[in-house]
Short mmCIF file of C-alpha atoms and ligand atoms in Angstrom, two decimals:
data_model
loop_
_atom_site.label_atom_id
_atom_site.label_comp_id
_atom_site.label_asym_id
_atom_site.label_seq_id
_atom_site.Cartn_x
_atom_site.Cartn_y
_atom_site.Cartn_z
CA MET A 1 0.15 -0.02 0.22
CA THR A 2 1.46 3.61 -0.96
CA LYS A 3 2.35 5.69 2.19
CA ILE A 4 0.26 8.69 2.39
CA THR A 5 2.18 11.91 3.17
CA ALA A 6 0.45 15.10 4.13
CA ALA A 7 1.46 17.85 1.50
CA ILE A 8 0.62 21.80 1.35
CA THR A 9 -1.53 22.28 -1.73
CA ALA A 10 -2.27 26.14 -1.48
CA VAL A 11 -1.63 29.02 0.39
CA GLY A 12 -3.54 32.24 1.38
CA ALA A 13 -3.00 35.30 3.11
CA TYR A 14 -4.66 38.48 4.34
CA VAL A 15 -3.16 41.52 5.98
CA PRO A 16 -4.82 44.65 6.87
CA GLU A 17 -4.16 47.75 4.99
CA TYR A 18 -2.98 50.23 7.65
CA LYS A 19 0.99 50.35 7.63
CA LEU A 20 2.44 51.48 11.20
CA THR A 21 5.81 52.73 10.25
CA ASN A 22 8.83 53.22 12.44
CA LYS A 23 8.51 56.81 11.87
CA GLU A 24 5.02 56.98 13.35
CA LEU A 25 6.18 54.68 16.36
CA GLU A 26 8.69 57.56 17.01
CA THR A 27 5.87 59.84 17.72
CA LEU A 28 4.30 57.31 20.32
CA VAL A 29 7.31 56.12 22.26
CA ASP A 30 10.98 56.79 22.83
CA THR A 31 12.54 54.89 19.87
CA ASN A 32 13.89 55.52 16.35
CA ASP A 33 14.03 53.90 12.84
CA GLU A 34 17.88 53.15 13.20
CA TRP A 35 17.36 51.40 16.49
CA ILE A 36 14.32 49.25 15.28
CA THR A 37 15.99 48.58 11.82
CA THR A 38 19.34 47.44 13.09
CA ARG A 39 17.97 45.30 16.40
CA THR A 40 14.85 43.47 14.57
CA GLY A 41 14.97 44.08 10.90
CA ILE A 42 11.50 45.58 10.89
CA LYS A 43 10.51 48.64 8.92
CA GLU A 44 6.59 48.57 9.27
CA ARG A 45 3.90 46.34 10.53
CA ARG A 46 0.22 46.03 9.47
CA ILE A 47 -2.54 47.00 12.12
CA LEU A 48 -6.36 46.28 12.04
CA LYS A 49 -7.79 49.54 12.86
CA ASP A 50 -11.41 48.57 12.84
CA ASP A 51 -12.26 47.97 16.59
CA SER A 52 -15.29 45.97 15.71
CA LYS A 53 -13.09 43.25 14.23
CA GLY A 54 -10.96 40.52 15.60
CA THR A 55 -8.62 37.89 14.51
CA SER A 56 -11.48 35.91 12.97
CA TYR A 57 -11.86 38.60 10.34
CA MET A 58 -8.36 38.24 8.86
CA ALA A 59 -8.54 34.54 9.34
CA ILE A 60 -11.80 34.31 6.97
CA LYS A 61 -10.15 36.45 4.48
CA ALA A 62 -7.27 34.26 4.46
CA ALA A 63 -9.39 31.36 3.88
CA GLU A 64 -11.36 32.69 1.42
CA ASP A 65 -8.02 33.54 -0.66
CA ILE A 66 -7.23 29.71 -0.65
CA LEU A 67 -11.12 29.05 -1.63
CA ARG A 68 -10.92 31.49 -4.60
CA LYS A 69 -7.36 30.33 -5.71
CA ARG A 70 -8.10 26.64 -5.73
CA ASP A 71 -11.90 27.35 -6.66
CA LEU A 72 -12.53 24.94 -3.72
CA ASP A 73 -16.10 24.13 -2.52
CA PRO A 74 -15.90 24.95 1.09
CA LYS A 75 -18.36 22.06 1.83
CA GLU A 76 -15.39 19.81 1.05
CA ILE A 77 -13.04 21.02 4.06
CA ASP A 78 -13.15 18.56 6.77
CA MET A 79 -11.29 20.44 9.67
CA ILE A 80 -10.19 23.86 10.38
CA ILE A 81 -7.39 24.74 12.77
CA VAL A 82 -6.93 28.41 13.88
CA ALA A 83 -3.51 28.87 15.32
CA THR A 84 -3.55 32.05 17.33
CA ALA A 85 -2.78 33.67 20.43
CA THR A 86 -5.42 36.28 20.17
CA PRO A 87 -8.84 34.37 19.59
CA ASP A 88 -11.92 36.60 19.07
CA MET A 89 -12.99 35.33 22.81
CA SER A 90 -11.35 32.89 25.34
CA VAL A 91 -14.35 30.45 25.37
CA ALA A 92 -16.02 30.31 21.81
CA ALA A 93 -13.47 28.75 19.48
CA THR A 94 -12.47 31.34 16.61
CA ALA A 95 -12.28 28.30 14.19
CA ALA A 96 -16.21 27.31 14.73
CA PHE A 97 -16.85 30.82 13.50
CA VAL A 98 -14.36 31.16 10.68
CA ALA A 99 -15.73 27.60 9.33
CA SER A 100 -19.56 28.96 9.59
CA GLU A 101 -18.60 32.12 7.69
CA ILE A 102 -16.71 30.64 4.83
CA GLY A 103 -19.67 27.84 4.49
CA ALA A 104 -17.24 24.94 5.61
CA VAL A 105 -20.44 23.30 6.87
CA ASN A 106 -19.17 19.82 7.01
CA ALA A 107 -16.12 20.91 9.11
CA PHE A 108 -15.23 20.70 12.41
CA GLY A 109 -12.51 23.42 13.97
CA TYR A 110 -10.80 24.54 16.91
CA ASP A 111 -8.26 26.76 18.16
CA LEU A 112 -4.53 25.67 18.70
CA ALA A 113 -2.64 28.00 21.10
CA ALA A 114 1.10 27.78 21.57
CA ALA A 115 1.97 31.54 21.21
CA CYS A 116 4.45 31.98 18.25
CA SER A 117 4.82 28.26 17.33
CA SER A 118 1.09 27.66 17.08
CA PHE A 119 1.11 27.34 13.17
CA LEU A 120 4.18 24.87 13.33
CA TYR A 121 2.36 22.77 15.74
CA GLY A 122 -0.78 23.06 13.48
CA MET A 123 1.06 21.76 10.76
CA SER A 124 2.09 18.66 12.66
CA THR A 125 -1.51 18.41 13.91
CA ALA A 126 -2.87 18.70 10.38
CA ALA A 127 -0.51 16.16 8.71
CA GLY A 128 -1.30 13.67 11.65
CA TYR A 129 -4.93 13.77 10.78
CA ILE A 130 -4.14 13.51 6.89
CA GLU A 131 -1.78 10.39 7.32
CA SER A 132 -4.11 8.53 9.40
CA GLY A 133 -6.28 8.62 6.31
CA ARG A 134 -9.26 10.17 8.67
CA TYR A 135 -9.40 13.40 6.77
CA LYS A 136 -8.74 14.76 3.05
CA LYS A 137 -8.75 18.46 3.51
CA VAL A 138 -7.52 20.17 6.57
CA LEU A 139 -7.07 23.88 6.58
CA VAL A 140 -4.38 25.34 8.93
CA ILE A 141 -5.00 29.21 9.49
CA GLY A 142 -2.31 31.19 11.51
CA ALA A 143 -3.89 34.58 12.41
CA ASP A 144 -3.19 37.06 15.27
CA LYS A 145 -4.50 40.68 16.12
CA MET A 146 -1.53 41.49 18.11
CA SER A 147 -2.58 45.14 18.27
CA SER A 148 -5.20 43.87 20.67
CA ILE A 149 -2.62 42.88 23.42
CA VAL A 150 0.35 45.59 22.73
CA ASP A 151 0.71 48.44 24.85
CA TYR A 152 1.50 51.29 22.49
CA THR A 153 3.33 53.05 25.47
CA ASP A 154 6.02 50.14 26.03
CA ARG A 155 8.70 50.47 23.46
CA THR A 156 10.12 47.17 24.31
CA THR A 157 7.34 45.52 22.74
CA CYS A 158 5.14 47.76 20.56
CA ILE A 159 7.64 48.08 17.86
CA ILE A 160 7.83 44.37 17.35
CA PHE A 161 4.24 43.25 16.78
CA GLY A 162 1.86 43.39 13.92
CA ASP A 163 -1.39 42.01 12.93
CA GLY A 164 -2.26 39.43 9.88
CA ALA A 165 -3.15 36.13 8.85
CA GLY A 166 -1.89 33.22 6.55
CA ALA A 167 -3.41 30.03 5.69
CA ALA A 168 -2.27 26.45 4.37
CA LEU A 169 -4.32 23.83 2.85
CA PHE A 170 -3.08 20.11 3.60
CA GLU A 171 -4.09 17.08 1.62
CA PRO A 172 -2.88 13.42 1.25
CA ASN A 173 -0.15 12.86 -1.20
CA GLU A 174 1.02 9.74 -2.79
CA GLU A 175 4.31 11.01 -4.09
CA GLY A 176 6.38 10.97 -0.89
CA LEU A 177 5.84 14.83 -0.91
CA GLY A 178 4.66 16.91 2.02
CA LEU A 179 5.91 16.68 5.92
CA GLN A 180 8.66 14.45 6.06
CA ASP A 181 9.86 14.96 9.79
CA GLU A 182 9.65 17.13 12.94
CA TYR A 183 11.20 17.98 16.27
CA LEU A 184 8.81 19.87 18.42
CA ARG A 185 9.64 20.86 21.95
CA SER A 186 8.21 23.10 24.86
CA ASP A 187 9.63 24.03 28.25
CA GLY A 188 7.69 25.72 31.12
CA VAL A 189 10.71 27.32 32.17
CA GLY A 190 9.96 30.12 29.89
CA ARG A 191 6.48 30.89 31.11
CA ASN A 192 7.39 34.29 32.99
CA PHE A 193 9.50 35.52 30.26
CA LEU A 194 6.87 35.99 27.51
CA ARG A 195 3.33 36.06 28.86
CA ILE A 196 0.13 38.06 29.39
CA GLU A 197 -0.22 38.00 33.06
CA ALA A 198 -3.90 38.79 33.57
CA GLY A 199 -6.92 37.63 31.97
CA GLY A 200 -6.41 34.04 32.33
CA SER A 201 -7.79 31.76 35.33
CA LEU A 202 -4.54 32.24 37.41
CA LYS A 203 -5.40 36.09 37.52
CA PRO A 204 -8.59 36.99 36.25
CA ALA A 205 -9.22 40.26 34.72
CA SER A 206 -10.13 43.05 37.37
CA HIS A 207 -9.86 46.72 37.67
CA GLU A 208 -6.61 46.39 39.33
CA THR A 209 -5.28 44.21 36.63
CA VAL A 210 -6.22 46.47 33.99
CA ASP A 211 -4.83 49.64 35.88
CA ASN A 212 -1.73 47.66 35.86
CA LYS A 213 -1.81 47.07 32.30
CA GLN A 214 -1.59 43.40 33.03
CA HIS A 215 -3.68 42.44 30.05
CA PHE A 216 -0.82 43.64 27.67
CA ILE A 217 1.77 41.31 26.47
CA LYS A 218 5.30 41.46 28.08
CA GLN A 219 8.70 39.96 27.68
CA ASP A 220 11.90 39.84 28.78
CA GLY A 221 13.45 40.20 25.33
CA LYS A 222 17.15 39.52 26.02
CA THR A 223 16.12 36.26 27.76
CA VAL A 224 13.79 35.09 25.12
CA PHE A 225 16.27 36.22 22.16
CA LYS A 226 18.80 33.73 23.83
CA TYR A 227 16.68 30.94 24.28
CA ALA A 228 15.09 31.48 20.94
CA VAL A 229 18.47 31.48 19.16
CA SER A 230 19.76 28.49 20.69
CA SER A 231 16.66 26.19 20.77
CA MET A 232 15.58 27.15 17.08
CA ALA A 233 19.01 26.36 15.51
CA ASP A 234 19.32 23.11 17.62
CA ALA A 235 15.91 21.85 16.35
CA CYS A 236 16.78 22.48 12.66
CA VAL A 237 20.11 21.05 13.07
CA ASN A 238 18.59 17.93 14.74
CA VAL A 239 16.16 17.62 11.77
CA MET A 240 18.77 17.95 9.45
CA GLU A 241 21.02 15.49 10.77
CA ARG A 242 18.67 12.87 11.23
CA ASN A 243 17.18 13.09 7.66
CA ASN A 244 20.77 13.51 6.29
CA LEU A 245 20.37 16.70 5.05
CA SER A 246 23.35 18.80 4.22
CA HIS A 247 23.08 22.65 3.82
CA GLU A 248 23.09 22.06 0.10
CA ASP A 249 20.02 19.98 0.39
CA VAL A 250 18.10 22.59 1.86
CA ASP A 251 16.21 24.77 -0.49
CA TRP A 252 14.60 27.12 1.79
CA LEU A 253 14.57 28.07 5.62
CA VAL A 254 10.75 29.37 6.42
CA SER A 255 11.36 30.79 9.87
CA HIS A 256 9.03 32.38 12.54
CA GLN A 257 9.83 36.07 11.96
CA ALA A 258 10.41 37.37 15.33
CA ASN A 259 13.95 39.29 14.93
CA LYS A 260 16.25 39.28 11.84
CA ARG A 261 19.28 38.68 14.06
CA ILE A 262 17.53 35.30 15.42
CA ILE A 263 16.76 33.99 11.83
CA ASP A 264 20.28 34.70 10.38
CA ALA A 265 21.75 33.03 13.38
CA THR A 266 19.85 29.98 12.88
CA ALA A 267 20.75 29.91 9.34
CA ASN A 268 24.40 30.40 10.18
CA ARG A 269 24.35 27.15 12.48
CA MET A 270 22.47 25.22 9.38
CA GLY A 271 25.21 26.36 7.33
CA LEU A 272 22.99 28.07 4.91
CA LYS A 273 25.78 29.91 3.01
CA ASP A 274 23.38 31.28 0.10
CA LYS A 275 21.49 34.01 1.68
CA ASN A 276 18.76 33.94 -0.74
CA LYS A 277 17.65 30.44 0.85
CA ILE A 278 16.82 32.39 4.05
CA LEU A 279 13.49 33.98 3.51
CA ILE A 280 12.64 37.23 5.33
CA ASN A 281 9.64 39.41 5.29
CA ILE A 282 9.66 40.72 8.62
CA GLU A 283 10.48 44.04 7.36
CA LYS A 284 6.97 44.35 6.11
CA TYR A 285 5.09 42.80 8.80
CA GLY A 286 7.08 42.80 12.07
CA ASN A 287 6.07 39.68 14.28
CA THR A 288 2.58 38.57 13.42
CA THR A 289 2.88 35.61 16.00
CA SER A 290 1.02 32.82 14.39
CA ALA A 291 0.64 34.42 11.01
CA THR A 292 4.40 34.76 10.51
CA ILE A 293 5.01 31.34 8.63
CA PRO A 294 2.18 31.37 6.56
CA LEU A 295 2.86 34.63 5.46
CA VAL A 296 6.31 33.61 4.37
CA LEU A 297 4.93 30.82 2.31
CA PHE A 298 2.57 33.47 0.77
CA ASP A 299 5.27 35.97 -0.14
CA PHE A 300 7.63 33.38 -1.63
CA GLU A 301 5.39 30.81 -3.09
CA LYS A 302 6.22 31.65 -6.59
CA GLN A 303 9.69 30.55 -5.90
CA PHE A 304 8.91 27.06 -4.72
CA LYS A 305 9.37 24.13 -6.94
CA LYS A 306 7.90 20.73 -6.92
CA GLY A 307 10.21 18.62 -4.49
CA ASP A 308 12.02 21.44 -3.05
CA THR A 309 13.26 20.87 0.52
CA ILE A 310 11.95 23.31 3.04
CA VAL A 311 12.87 23.28 6.86
CA PHE A 312 10.60 25.39 8.90
CA ALA A 313 11.49 26.80 12.33
CA SER A 314 9.66 28.52 15.40
CA PHE A 315 10.18 29.63 18.84
CA GLY A 316 7.58 31.31 21.01
CA GLY A 317 6.14 31.67 24.53
CA GLY A 318 5.88 29.10 26.85
CA PHE A 319 8.44 28.24 25.57
CA THR A 320 7.51 26.31 22.61
CA TRP A 321 9.72 25.62 19.68
CA GLY A 322 10.67 23.14 16.77
CA SER A 323 11.39 22.47 13.33
CA ILE A 324 9.76 20.76 10.54
CA TYR A 325 11.23 19.23 7.37
CA LEU A 326 8.66 19.16 4.29
CA LYS A 327 9.07 18.64 0.53
CA TRP A 328 6.85 21.36 -1.36
CA ALA A 329 4.56 19.64 -3.67
CA TYR A 330 3.57 21.83 -6.41
CA ASN A 331 4.67 24.56 -9.10
CA SER A 332 2.61 27.82 -9.03
O1 UT7 B 401 8.15 35.86 18.85
C1 UT7 B 401 8.32 35.43 20.08
C2 UT7 B 401 9.58 35.31 20.74
N1 UT7 B 401 10.22 36.64 20.73
C3 UT7 B 401 11.57 36.85 20.35
O2 UT7 B 401 12.10 35.95 19.69
C4 UT7 B 401 12.05 38.15 20.69
C5 UT7 B 401 13.21 38.11 21.04
N2 UT7 B 401 13.85 39.32 21.79
C6 UT7 B 401 14.49 40.49 20.86
O3 UT7 B 401 14.18 40.21 19.50
C7 UT7 B 401 15.31 41.33 21.29
O4 UT7 B 401 15.29 41.19 22.56
C8 UT7 B 401 14.49 42.69 21.37
C9 UT7 B 401 14.01 43.20 19.93
C10 UT7 B 401 13.22 42.72 22.01
C11 UT7 B 401 15.49 43.75 22.00
O5 UT7 B 401 16.53 43.81 21.38
P1 UT7 B 401 17.96 43.85 22.21
O6 UT7 B 401 19.05 43.77 21.43
O7 UT7 B 401 17.87 42.66 23.08
O8 UT7 B 401 17.78 45.10 23.19
P2 UT7 B 401 17.99 45.29 24.86
O9 UT7 B 401 16.64 44.86 25.27
O10 UT7 B 401 19.20 44.51 25.23
O11 UT7 B 401 17.89 46.76 24.89
C12 UT7 B 401 19.17 47.19 24.59
C13 UT7 B 401 18.95 49.02 24.92
C14 UT7 B 401 18.27 49.16 26.08
O12 UT7 B 401 18.83 50.54 26.61
P3 UT7 B 401 20.49 50.43 27.81
O13 UT7 B 401 19.59 49.84 28.89
O14 UT7 B 401 21.36 49.58 26.82
O15 UT7 B 401 20.43 51.70 27.94
C15 UT7 B 401 17.04 49.37 26.13
O16 UT7 B 401 16.34 50.10 27.20
O17 UT7 B 401 17.80 49.59 23.99
C16 UT7 B 401 16.82 50.26 24.72
N3 UT7 B 401 15.72 49.79 23.97
C17 UT7 B 401 15.27 50.59 22.98
N4 UT7 B 401 15.59 51.71 22.35
C18 UT7 B 401 14.96 52.47 21.47
C19 UT7 B 401 14.73 48.94 24.39
N5 UT7 B 401 13.75 49.03 23.47
C20 UT7 B 401 14.02 50.26 22.59
C21 UT7 B 401 13.29 50.76 21.60
N6 UT7 B 401 14.27 51.75 20.87
N7 UT7 B 401 12.16 50.28 21.00
#
């Protein structure tokens, strides 16, 4: 019997129109374009300005982009995973609403929360369902409205994050393409270094927590940076070694976009000498948390050829991190 692998067969995306530039941030906090550019690689990020819209708005648009591109009947979709750190609401699953809105009436869906690694973990989950033979069309959407949890008076975080959504359709493949291997890890040692303190069961929201700005995201940037560099690089090297991949075998590095210096350090450890293989779009969107990886796929899709070897990497709050080795399944 032919082995079934899980391949990405389409990608879609949506980013809001409004561009928050480094120049505009200079008017909000004590920062400057030069600092932001050299320390992070970010030039601008997109912001969903409409207060009446949440993460689902962007997730729906990204999903509809795939339906349009593939001329796909939404009734054929079996399941929808919305990878997000900013669900519309903490209880009603965003994925359920997204499924209804796009007409995926035969699908079930749920949200997957693993901070910046949510999309990578979502890829693994989707692949598991496809490989089992149980489902044929699984949509993984990475979407975050980071502007809803960012304190625009805190220069250590507001310069980093942006809003956006990206999506990938996973389908069975019998040519051996798609997800080949993965190395995923998590470690609660990181829980206090990158977090939103209040609003969860540990510290429910109150007047006091809001006054203390504990509903905003906070991070110990230096510590997160240190862990991110070593963990992401270790994960990629691990996946390469156990699959006998040399730097020449790797066609593309698709990494979470948190800081250009972290991506460069990871590529360096992987021995990637050809800079064109290191895919970067952080300058346009900043760190969109769960959306970074599908936004890279979307922006560079035209460069990918059937059979290309892609190494994915991510690191995020929790801590959560990992690497996935995937063979691209189509020419666009
Ligand atoms: O996606 C989830 C995972 N997250 C990450 O991977 C993020 C990891 N961390 C980072 O990317 C970096 O740590 C940051 C970009 C957040 C910060 O860069 P850094 O090189 O680690 O800077 P730092 O925190 O060590 O700060 C250096 C200096 C400090 O001043 P002093 O103490 O040296 O006088 C900061 O107060 O830069 C100052 N600073 C700023 N200056 C201008 C901090 N933020 C800013 C700012 N503009 N926005």
